[in-house]
Coordinates of C-alpha atoms (C1' of nucleotides) in Angstrom, one line a residue:
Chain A
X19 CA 269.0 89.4 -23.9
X20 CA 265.3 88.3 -23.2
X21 CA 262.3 88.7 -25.3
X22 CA 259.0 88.8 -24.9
X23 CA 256.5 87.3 -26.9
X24 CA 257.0 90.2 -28.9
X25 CA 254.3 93.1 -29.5
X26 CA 252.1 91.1 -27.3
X27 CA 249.7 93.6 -25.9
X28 CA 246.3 91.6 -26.5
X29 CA 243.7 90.5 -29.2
X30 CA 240.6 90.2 -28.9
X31 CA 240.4 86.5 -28.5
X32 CA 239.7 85.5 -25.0
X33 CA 243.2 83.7 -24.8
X34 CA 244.4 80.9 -27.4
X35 CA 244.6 82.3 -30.3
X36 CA 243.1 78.8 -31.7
X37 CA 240.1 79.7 -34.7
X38 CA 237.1 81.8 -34.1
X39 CA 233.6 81.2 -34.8
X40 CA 232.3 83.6 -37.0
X41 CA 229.8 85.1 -35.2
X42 CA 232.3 85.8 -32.4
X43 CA 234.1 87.8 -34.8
X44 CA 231.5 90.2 -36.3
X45 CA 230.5 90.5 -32.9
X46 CA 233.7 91.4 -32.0
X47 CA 234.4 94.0 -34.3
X48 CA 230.6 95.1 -33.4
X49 CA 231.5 95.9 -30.2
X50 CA 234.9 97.6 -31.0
X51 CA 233.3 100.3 -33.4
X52 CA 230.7 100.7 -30.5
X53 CA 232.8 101.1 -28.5
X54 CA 235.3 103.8 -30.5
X55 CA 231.8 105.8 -31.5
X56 CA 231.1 105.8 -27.6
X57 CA 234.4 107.5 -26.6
X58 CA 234.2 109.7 -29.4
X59 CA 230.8 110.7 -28.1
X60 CA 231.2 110.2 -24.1
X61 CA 234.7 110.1 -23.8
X62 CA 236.5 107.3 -22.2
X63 CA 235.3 107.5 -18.6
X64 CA 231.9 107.9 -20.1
X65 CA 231.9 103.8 -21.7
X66 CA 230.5 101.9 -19.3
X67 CA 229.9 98.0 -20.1
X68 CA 226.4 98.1 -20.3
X69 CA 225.8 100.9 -23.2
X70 CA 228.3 99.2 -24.8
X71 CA 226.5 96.1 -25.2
X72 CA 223.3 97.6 -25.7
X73 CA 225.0 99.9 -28.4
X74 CA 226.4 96.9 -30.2
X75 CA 223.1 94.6 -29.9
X76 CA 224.9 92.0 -28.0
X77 CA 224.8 90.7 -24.2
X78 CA 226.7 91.9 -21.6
X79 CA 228.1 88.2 -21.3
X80 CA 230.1 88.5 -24.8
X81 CA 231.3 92.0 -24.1
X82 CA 233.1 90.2 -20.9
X83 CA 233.9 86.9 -22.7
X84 CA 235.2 89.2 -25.3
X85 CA 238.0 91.5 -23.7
X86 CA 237.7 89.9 -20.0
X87 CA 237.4 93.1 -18.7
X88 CA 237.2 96.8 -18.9
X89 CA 240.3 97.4 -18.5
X90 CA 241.5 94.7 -21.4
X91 CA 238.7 96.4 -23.7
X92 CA 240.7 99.6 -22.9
X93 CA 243.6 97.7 -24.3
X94 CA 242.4 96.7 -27.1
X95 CA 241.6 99.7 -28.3
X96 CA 244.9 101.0 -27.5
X97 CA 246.8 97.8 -29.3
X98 CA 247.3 99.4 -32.5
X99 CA 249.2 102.6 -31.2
X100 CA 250.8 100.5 -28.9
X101 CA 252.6 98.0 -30.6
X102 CA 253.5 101.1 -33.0
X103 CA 255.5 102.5 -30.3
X104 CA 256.6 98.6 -29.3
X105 CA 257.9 98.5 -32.4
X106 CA 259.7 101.8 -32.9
X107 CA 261.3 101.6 -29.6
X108 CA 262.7 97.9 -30.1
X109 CA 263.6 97.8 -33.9
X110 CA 263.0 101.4 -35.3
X111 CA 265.0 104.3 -35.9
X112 CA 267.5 105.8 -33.2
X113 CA 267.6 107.5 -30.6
X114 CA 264.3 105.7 -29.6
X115 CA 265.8 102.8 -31.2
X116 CA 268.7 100.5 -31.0
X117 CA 271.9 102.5 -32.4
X118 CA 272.1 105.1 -29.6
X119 CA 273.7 105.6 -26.9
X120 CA 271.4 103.7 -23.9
X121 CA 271.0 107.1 -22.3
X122 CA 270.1 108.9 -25.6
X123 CA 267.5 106.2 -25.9
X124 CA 266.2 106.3 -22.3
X125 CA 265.5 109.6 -23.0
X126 CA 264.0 109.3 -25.7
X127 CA 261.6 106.3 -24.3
X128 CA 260.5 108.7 -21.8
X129 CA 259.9 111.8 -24.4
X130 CA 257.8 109.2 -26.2
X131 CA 255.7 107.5 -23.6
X132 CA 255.3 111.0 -21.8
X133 CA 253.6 112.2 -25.9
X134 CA 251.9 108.8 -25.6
X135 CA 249.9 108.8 -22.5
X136 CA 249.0 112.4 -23.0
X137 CA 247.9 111.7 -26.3
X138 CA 245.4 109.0 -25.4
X139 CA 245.1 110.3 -21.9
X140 CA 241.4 108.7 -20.6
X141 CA 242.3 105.6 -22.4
X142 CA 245.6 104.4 -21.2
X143 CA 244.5 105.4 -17.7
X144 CA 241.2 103.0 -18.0
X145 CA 243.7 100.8 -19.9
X146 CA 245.5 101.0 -16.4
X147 CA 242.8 100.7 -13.6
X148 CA 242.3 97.1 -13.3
X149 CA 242.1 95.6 -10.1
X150 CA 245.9 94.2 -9.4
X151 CA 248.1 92.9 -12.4
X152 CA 247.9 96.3 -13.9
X153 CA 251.6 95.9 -13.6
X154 CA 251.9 92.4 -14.9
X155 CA 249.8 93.3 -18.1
X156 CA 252.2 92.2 -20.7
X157 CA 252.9 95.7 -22.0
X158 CA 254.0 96.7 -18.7
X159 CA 256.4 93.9 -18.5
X160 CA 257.8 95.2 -22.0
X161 CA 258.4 98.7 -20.9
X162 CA 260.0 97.5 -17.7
X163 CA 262.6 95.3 -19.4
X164 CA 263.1 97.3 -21.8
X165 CA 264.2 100.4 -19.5
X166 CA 266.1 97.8 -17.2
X167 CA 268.1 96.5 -20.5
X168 CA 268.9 100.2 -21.1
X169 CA 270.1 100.4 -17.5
X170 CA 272.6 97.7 -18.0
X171 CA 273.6 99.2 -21.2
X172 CA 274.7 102.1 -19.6
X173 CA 276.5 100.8 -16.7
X174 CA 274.0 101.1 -13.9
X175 CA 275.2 98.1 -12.0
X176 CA 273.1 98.8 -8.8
X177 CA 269.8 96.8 -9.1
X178 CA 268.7 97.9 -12.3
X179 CA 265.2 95.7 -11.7
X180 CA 264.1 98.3 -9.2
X181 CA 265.9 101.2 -10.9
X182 CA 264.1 100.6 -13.6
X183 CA 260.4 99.9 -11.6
X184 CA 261.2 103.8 -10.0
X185 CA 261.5 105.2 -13.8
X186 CA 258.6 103.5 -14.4
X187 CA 256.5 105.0 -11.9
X188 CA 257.5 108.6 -13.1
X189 CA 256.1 107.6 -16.3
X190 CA 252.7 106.3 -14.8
X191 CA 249.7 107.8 -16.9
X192 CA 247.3 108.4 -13.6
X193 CA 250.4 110.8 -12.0
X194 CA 251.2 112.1 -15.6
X195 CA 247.6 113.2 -16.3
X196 CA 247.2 114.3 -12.9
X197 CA 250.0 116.5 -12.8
X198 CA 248.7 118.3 -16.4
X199 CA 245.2 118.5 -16.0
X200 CA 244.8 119.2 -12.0
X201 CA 248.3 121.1 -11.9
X202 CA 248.7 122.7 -15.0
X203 CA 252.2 121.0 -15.5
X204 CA 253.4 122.1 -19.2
X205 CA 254.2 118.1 -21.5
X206 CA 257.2 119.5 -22.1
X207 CA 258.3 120.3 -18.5
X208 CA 257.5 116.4 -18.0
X209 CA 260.0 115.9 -20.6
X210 CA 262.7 118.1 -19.4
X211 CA 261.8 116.4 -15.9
X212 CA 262.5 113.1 -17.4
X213 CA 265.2 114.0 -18.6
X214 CA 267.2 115.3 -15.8
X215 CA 265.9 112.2 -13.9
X216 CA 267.2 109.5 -16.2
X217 CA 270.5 111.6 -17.1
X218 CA 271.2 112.1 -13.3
X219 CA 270.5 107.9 -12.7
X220 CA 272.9 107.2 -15.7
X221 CA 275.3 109.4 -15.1
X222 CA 276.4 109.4 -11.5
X223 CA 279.2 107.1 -10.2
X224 CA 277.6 104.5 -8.3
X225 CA 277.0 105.6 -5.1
X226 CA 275.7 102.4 -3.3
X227 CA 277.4 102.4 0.2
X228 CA 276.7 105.8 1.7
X229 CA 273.7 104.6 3.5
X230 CA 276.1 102.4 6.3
X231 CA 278.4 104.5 8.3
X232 CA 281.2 103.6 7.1
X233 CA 283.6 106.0 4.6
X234 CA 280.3 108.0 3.6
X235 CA 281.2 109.9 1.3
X236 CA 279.0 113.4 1.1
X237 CA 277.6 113.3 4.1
X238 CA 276.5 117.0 3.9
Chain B
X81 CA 258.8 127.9 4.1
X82 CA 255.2 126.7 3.6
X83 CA 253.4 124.6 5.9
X84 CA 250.2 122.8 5.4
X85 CA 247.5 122.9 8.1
X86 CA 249.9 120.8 10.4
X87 CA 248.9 117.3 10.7
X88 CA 245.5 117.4 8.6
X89 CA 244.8 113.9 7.7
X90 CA 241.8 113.3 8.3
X91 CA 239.5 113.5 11.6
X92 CA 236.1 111.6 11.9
X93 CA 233.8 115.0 11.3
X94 CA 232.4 115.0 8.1
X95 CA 233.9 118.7 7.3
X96 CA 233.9 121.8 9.4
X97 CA 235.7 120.6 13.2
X98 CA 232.7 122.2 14.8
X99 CA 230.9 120.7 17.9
X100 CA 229.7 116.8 16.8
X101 CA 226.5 115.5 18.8
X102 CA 226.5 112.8 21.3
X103 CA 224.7 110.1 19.3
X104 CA 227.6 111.1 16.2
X105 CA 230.4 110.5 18.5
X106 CA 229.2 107.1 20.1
X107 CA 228.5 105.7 16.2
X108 CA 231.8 107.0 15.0
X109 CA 233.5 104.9 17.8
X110 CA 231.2 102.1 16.9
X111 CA 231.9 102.3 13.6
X112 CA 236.0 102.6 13.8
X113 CA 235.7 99.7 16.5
X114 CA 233.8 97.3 13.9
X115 CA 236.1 98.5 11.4
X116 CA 239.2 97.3 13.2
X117 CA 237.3 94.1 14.0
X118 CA 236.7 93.4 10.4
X119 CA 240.0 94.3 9.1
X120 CA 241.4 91.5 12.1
X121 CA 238.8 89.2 10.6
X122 CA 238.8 89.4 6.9
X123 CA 241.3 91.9 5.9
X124 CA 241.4 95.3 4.4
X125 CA 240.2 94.4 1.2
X126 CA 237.6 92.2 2.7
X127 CA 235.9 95.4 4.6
X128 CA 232.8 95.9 2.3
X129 CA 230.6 99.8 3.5
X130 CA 227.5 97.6 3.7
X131 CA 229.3 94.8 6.3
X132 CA 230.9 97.6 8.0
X133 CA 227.4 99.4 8.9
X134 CA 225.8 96.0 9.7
X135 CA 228.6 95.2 11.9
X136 CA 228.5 98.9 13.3
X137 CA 224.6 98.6 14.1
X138 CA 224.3 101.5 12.2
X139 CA 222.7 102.6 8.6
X140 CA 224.7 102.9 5.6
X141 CA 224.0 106.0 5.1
X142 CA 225.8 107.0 9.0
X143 CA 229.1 105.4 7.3
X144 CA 229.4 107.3 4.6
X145 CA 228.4 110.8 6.6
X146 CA 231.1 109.5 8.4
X147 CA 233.8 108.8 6.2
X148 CA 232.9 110.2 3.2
X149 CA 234.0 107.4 1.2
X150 CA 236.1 103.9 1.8
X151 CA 239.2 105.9 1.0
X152 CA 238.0 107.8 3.7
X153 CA 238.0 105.5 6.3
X154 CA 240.7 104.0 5.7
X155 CA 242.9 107.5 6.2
X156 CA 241.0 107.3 9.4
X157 CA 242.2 104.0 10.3
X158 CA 245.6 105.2 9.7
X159 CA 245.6 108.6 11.2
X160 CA 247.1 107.8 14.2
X161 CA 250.1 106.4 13.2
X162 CA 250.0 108.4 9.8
X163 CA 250.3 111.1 12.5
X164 CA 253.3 110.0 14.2
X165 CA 255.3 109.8 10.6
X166 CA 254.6 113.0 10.1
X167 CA 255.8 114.4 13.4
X168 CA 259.0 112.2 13.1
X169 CA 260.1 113.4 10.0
X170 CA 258.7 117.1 10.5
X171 CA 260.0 117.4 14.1
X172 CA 261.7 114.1 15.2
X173 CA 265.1 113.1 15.4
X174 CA 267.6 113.2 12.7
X175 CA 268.1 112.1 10.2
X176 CA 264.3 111.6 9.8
X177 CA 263.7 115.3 11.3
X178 CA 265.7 118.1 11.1
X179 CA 269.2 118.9 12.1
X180 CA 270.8 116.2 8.9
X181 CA 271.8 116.9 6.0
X182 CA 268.6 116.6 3.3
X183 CA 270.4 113.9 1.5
X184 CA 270.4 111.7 4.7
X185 CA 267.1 113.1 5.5
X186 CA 265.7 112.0 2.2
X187 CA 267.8 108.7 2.6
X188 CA 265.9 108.3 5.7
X189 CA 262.2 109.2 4.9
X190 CA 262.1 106.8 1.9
X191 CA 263.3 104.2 4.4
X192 CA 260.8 105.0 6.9
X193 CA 258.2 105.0 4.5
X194 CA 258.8 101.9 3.0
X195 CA 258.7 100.4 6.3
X196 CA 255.7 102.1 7.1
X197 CA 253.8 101.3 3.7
X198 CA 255.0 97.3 4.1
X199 CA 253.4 97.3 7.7
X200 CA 249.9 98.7 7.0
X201 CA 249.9 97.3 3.1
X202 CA 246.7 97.1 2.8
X203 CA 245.3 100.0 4.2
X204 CA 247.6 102.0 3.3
X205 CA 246.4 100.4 -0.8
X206 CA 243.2 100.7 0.3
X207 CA 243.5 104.4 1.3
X208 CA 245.0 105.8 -1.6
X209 CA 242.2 104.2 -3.8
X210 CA 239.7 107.0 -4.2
X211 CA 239.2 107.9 -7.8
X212 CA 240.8 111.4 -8.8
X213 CA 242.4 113.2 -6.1
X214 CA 244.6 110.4 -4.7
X215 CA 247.7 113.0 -4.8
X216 CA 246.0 115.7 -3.7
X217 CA 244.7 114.2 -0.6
X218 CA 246.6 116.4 2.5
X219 CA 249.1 113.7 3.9
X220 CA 250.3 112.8 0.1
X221 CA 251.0 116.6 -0.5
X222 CA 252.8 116.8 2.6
X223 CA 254.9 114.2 1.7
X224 CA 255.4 116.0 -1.7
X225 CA 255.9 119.0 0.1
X226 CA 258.7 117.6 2.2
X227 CA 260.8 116.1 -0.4
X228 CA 260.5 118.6 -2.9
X229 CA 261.8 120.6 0.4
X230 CA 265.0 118.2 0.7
X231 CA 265.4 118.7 -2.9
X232 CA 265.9 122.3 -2.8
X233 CA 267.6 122.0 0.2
X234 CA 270.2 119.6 -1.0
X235 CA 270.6 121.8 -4.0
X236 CA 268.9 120.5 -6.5
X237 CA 267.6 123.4 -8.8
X238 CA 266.0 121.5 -11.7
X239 CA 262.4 121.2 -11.3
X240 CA 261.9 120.3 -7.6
X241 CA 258.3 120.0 -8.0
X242 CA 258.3 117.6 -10.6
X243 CA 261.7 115.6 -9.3
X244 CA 259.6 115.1 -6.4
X245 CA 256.8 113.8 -8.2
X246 CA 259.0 111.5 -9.5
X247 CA 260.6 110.0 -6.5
X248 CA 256.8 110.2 -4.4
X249 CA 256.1 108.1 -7.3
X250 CA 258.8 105.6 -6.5
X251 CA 257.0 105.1 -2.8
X252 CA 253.5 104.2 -4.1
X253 CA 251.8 101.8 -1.9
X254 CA 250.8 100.1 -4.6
X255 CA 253.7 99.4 -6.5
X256 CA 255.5 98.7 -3.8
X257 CA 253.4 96.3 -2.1
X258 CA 253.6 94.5 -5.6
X259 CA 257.4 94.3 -6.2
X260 CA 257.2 92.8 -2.1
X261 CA 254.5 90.3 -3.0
X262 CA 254.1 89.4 -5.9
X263 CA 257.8 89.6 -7.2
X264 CA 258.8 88.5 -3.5
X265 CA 261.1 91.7 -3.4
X266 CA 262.9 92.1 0.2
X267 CA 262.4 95.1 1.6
X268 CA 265.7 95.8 2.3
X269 CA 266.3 95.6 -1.1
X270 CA 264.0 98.2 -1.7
X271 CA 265.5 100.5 1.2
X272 CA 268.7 100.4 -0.8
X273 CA 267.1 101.0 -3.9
X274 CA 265.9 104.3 -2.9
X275 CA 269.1 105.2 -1.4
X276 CA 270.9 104.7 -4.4
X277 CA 268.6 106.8 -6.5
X278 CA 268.1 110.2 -4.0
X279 CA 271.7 109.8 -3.8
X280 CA 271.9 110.3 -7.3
X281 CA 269.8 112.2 -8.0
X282 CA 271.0 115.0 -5.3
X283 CA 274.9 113.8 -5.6
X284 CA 274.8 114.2 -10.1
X285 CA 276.0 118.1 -11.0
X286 CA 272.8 119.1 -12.7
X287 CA 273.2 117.9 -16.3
X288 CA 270.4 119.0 -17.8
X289 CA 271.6 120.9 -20.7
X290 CA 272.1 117.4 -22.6
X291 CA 269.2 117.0 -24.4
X292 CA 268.2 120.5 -26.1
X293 CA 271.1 122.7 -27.5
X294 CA 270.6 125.7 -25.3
X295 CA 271.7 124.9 -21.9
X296 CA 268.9 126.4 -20.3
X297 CA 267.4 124.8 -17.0
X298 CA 263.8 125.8 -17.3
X299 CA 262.7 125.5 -13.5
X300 CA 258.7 126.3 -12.2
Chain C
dA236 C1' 207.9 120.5 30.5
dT237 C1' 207.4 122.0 25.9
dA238 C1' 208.5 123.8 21.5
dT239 C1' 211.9 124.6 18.0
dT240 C1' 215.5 123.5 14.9
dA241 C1' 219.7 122.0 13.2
dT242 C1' 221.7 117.8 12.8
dC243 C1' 221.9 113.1 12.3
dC244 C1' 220.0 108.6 11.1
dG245 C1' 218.7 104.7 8.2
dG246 C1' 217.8 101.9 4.5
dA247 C1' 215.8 102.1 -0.1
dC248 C1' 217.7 103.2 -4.3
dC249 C1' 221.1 103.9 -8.2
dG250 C1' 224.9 102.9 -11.5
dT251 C1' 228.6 100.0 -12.4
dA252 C1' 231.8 95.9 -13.0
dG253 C1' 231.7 91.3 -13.2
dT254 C1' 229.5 86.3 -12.9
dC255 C1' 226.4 82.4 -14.0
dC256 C1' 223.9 79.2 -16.5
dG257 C1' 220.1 77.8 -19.5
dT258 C1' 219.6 78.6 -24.5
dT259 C1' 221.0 79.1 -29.2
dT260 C1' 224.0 78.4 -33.0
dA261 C1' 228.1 77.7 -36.0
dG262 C1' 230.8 74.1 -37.8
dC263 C1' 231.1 69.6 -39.1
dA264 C1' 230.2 64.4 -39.8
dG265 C1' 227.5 61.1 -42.0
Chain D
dC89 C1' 219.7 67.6 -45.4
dT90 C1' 220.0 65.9 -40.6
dG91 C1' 222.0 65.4 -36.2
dC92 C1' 225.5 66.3 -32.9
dT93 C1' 228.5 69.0 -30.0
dA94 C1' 231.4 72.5 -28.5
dA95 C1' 231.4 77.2 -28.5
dA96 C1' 229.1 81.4 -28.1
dC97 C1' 225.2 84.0 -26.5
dG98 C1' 222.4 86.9 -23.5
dG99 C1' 220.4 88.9 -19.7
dA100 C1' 219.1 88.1 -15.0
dC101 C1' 221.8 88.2 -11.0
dT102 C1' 225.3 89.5 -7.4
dA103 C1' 228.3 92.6 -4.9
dC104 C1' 229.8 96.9 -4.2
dG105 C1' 230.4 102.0 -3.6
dG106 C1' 227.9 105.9 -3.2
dT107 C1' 223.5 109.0 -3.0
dC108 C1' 219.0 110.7 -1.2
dC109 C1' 215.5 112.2 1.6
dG110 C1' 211.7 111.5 5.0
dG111 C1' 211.8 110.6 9.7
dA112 C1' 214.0 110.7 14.3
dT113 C1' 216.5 113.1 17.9
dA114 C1' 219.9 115.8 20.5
dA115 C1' 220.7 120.3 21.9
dT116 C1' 218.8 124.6 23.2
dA117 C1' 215.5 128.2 24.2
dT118 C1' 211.3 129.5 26.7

DNA sequence: ATATTATCCGGACCGTAGTCCGTTTAGCAG
DNA sequence: CTGCTAAACGGACTACGGTCCGGATAATAT
């Protein structure tokens, strides 16, 4: 079983987490209540880089050196909640904890993340829309093993790496917003969704040589 | 059965298909001509709106009356063969086209779509990247459309609309492109992947009464 | 040929994310 | 307290997508 550097998300610090001078801290924690008093006022999409700055009384420059970019400010802000729900789904109670059947739990991942992302909607997608690695940011990487450990767990022999980027995908927070705020899609409709998805991927015998024409099975 | 305008994609007029003036045809053709030359040269990603016009002989302003926007363009760019996919699996040959049995049909279109997605990566990335509407952009809800069709088809009653979501999802250009090339993915193994979850998710009996204690099947 | 008009053209302009580099300063040694 | 240095600062700068509107022009009527 692999770990990851465990609630890793990211801190503020640009990237060793070797000492800070001080007046990068208060600057840093200038810039984060800015920034929370801005999305409370604009709303996430609203925060752009260079109010921020000029609401915190710094340069641009430190807002960059500070989080890297948007995107990782965006995660910042989101660090507390997420290594909440890091924690809960690796050590806390069942089923989104360990103790539960690996279906129970994938369920209940999904029920979770689905509450998540349409709790703090504009943020996680921001948190999303950086350029490339969006799905390399170590959270990513988290949810990803953990849904391909869950795989295993339940006996989903057939390339549970890929299996488990597919579930991912469904639980992506640009198609999950879209499909509630442009469609009109009911949260708990997502969940039910998700469900019949992850019970259906569990749950079926493997399936895996239908596709070459030999012995296929139900053809139709 | 619905059906969208029939192959809408995307033409070079800015909106209404009326009659386009000389001098707008001859810099539309100049503009898609220095398009493909720049995309030859420097890549997808490398086509900047300002290079393009400058390339073009034409003002900025020309491109975007054009194209609307880069996500635009690019759907242009890809219209042609964009087209062709469409007519294969909405009037070609089975199993892409009518006449299989939707699971094989389903098998198929992921197949073909992967294929197609790996051979114009870029653009394809490229295309999808406008800001909000990404899925509601005529050739993505076709594509919705048509699976959610296969779904029913194949029998599946819970939630078409959003199973279909689900498995659109698994076929993002982006995602995909990144499990090829970044995680060095083969695309075969991606083909198979696909197959193995339409198969089960159309194959499993509909369990969905396994998370809430009345076995009802909400559907929309 | 001339006048009219709807359409198109072009490039200056804007807001934004992200970079660069000369300047300032915190932390520390003597 | 003074001097030193590595780190942090800040804001001018770049690159880009997208908008705007005064001027040019193709199509058409007379």
């Amino acid at each position: 079983m692999f770990f990851v550097s465990l609630i890793p998300i990211r801190s503020g610090s640009p990237l060793g987490g070797e000492a800070e001078r001080s007046d990068a801290a208060r600057n840093r924690e200038l810039l984060l209540k800015a920034a929370r008093e801005l999305i409370e006022e604009c709303g996430a999409d609203g925060l752009t880089m260079d109010r921020l700055a000029e609401r915190a009384g710094v340069g641009k420059g430190t807002v960059f050196r500070r989080f890297g970019s948007r995107a990782g400010l965006m995660m910042t802000l989101l660090s507390d909640s997420e290594a909440a729900f890091q924690g809960r789904f690796m050590f806390g109670p069942p089923p989104l904890g360990p103790g539960a059947a690996p279906l129970d739990r994938l369920v209940a991942f999904g029920t979770e993340r689905i509450a998540f992302v349409l709790e703090f909607g504009e943020l996680a997608r921001a948190a999303d829309s950086s350029a490339y690695n969006r799905f390399d940011v170590p959270a990513a990487v988290l949810w990803h093993r953990h849904i391909e450990m869950l795989l295993r767990a339940a006996g989903v022999t057939a390339d549970p790496w890929l299996m488990a980027m597919s579930l991912s995908s469904t639980l992506d927070p640009e198609r999950l917003l879209h499909a509630v705020r442009v469609h009109h899609v009911a949260p708990e409709r997502l969940a039910e969704s998700w469900c019949e998805l992850v019970t259906r991927v569990v749950s079926c015998p493997g399936g895996s040589s239908r596709r070459t024409e030999n012995n296929s099975e139900g053809g139709g």
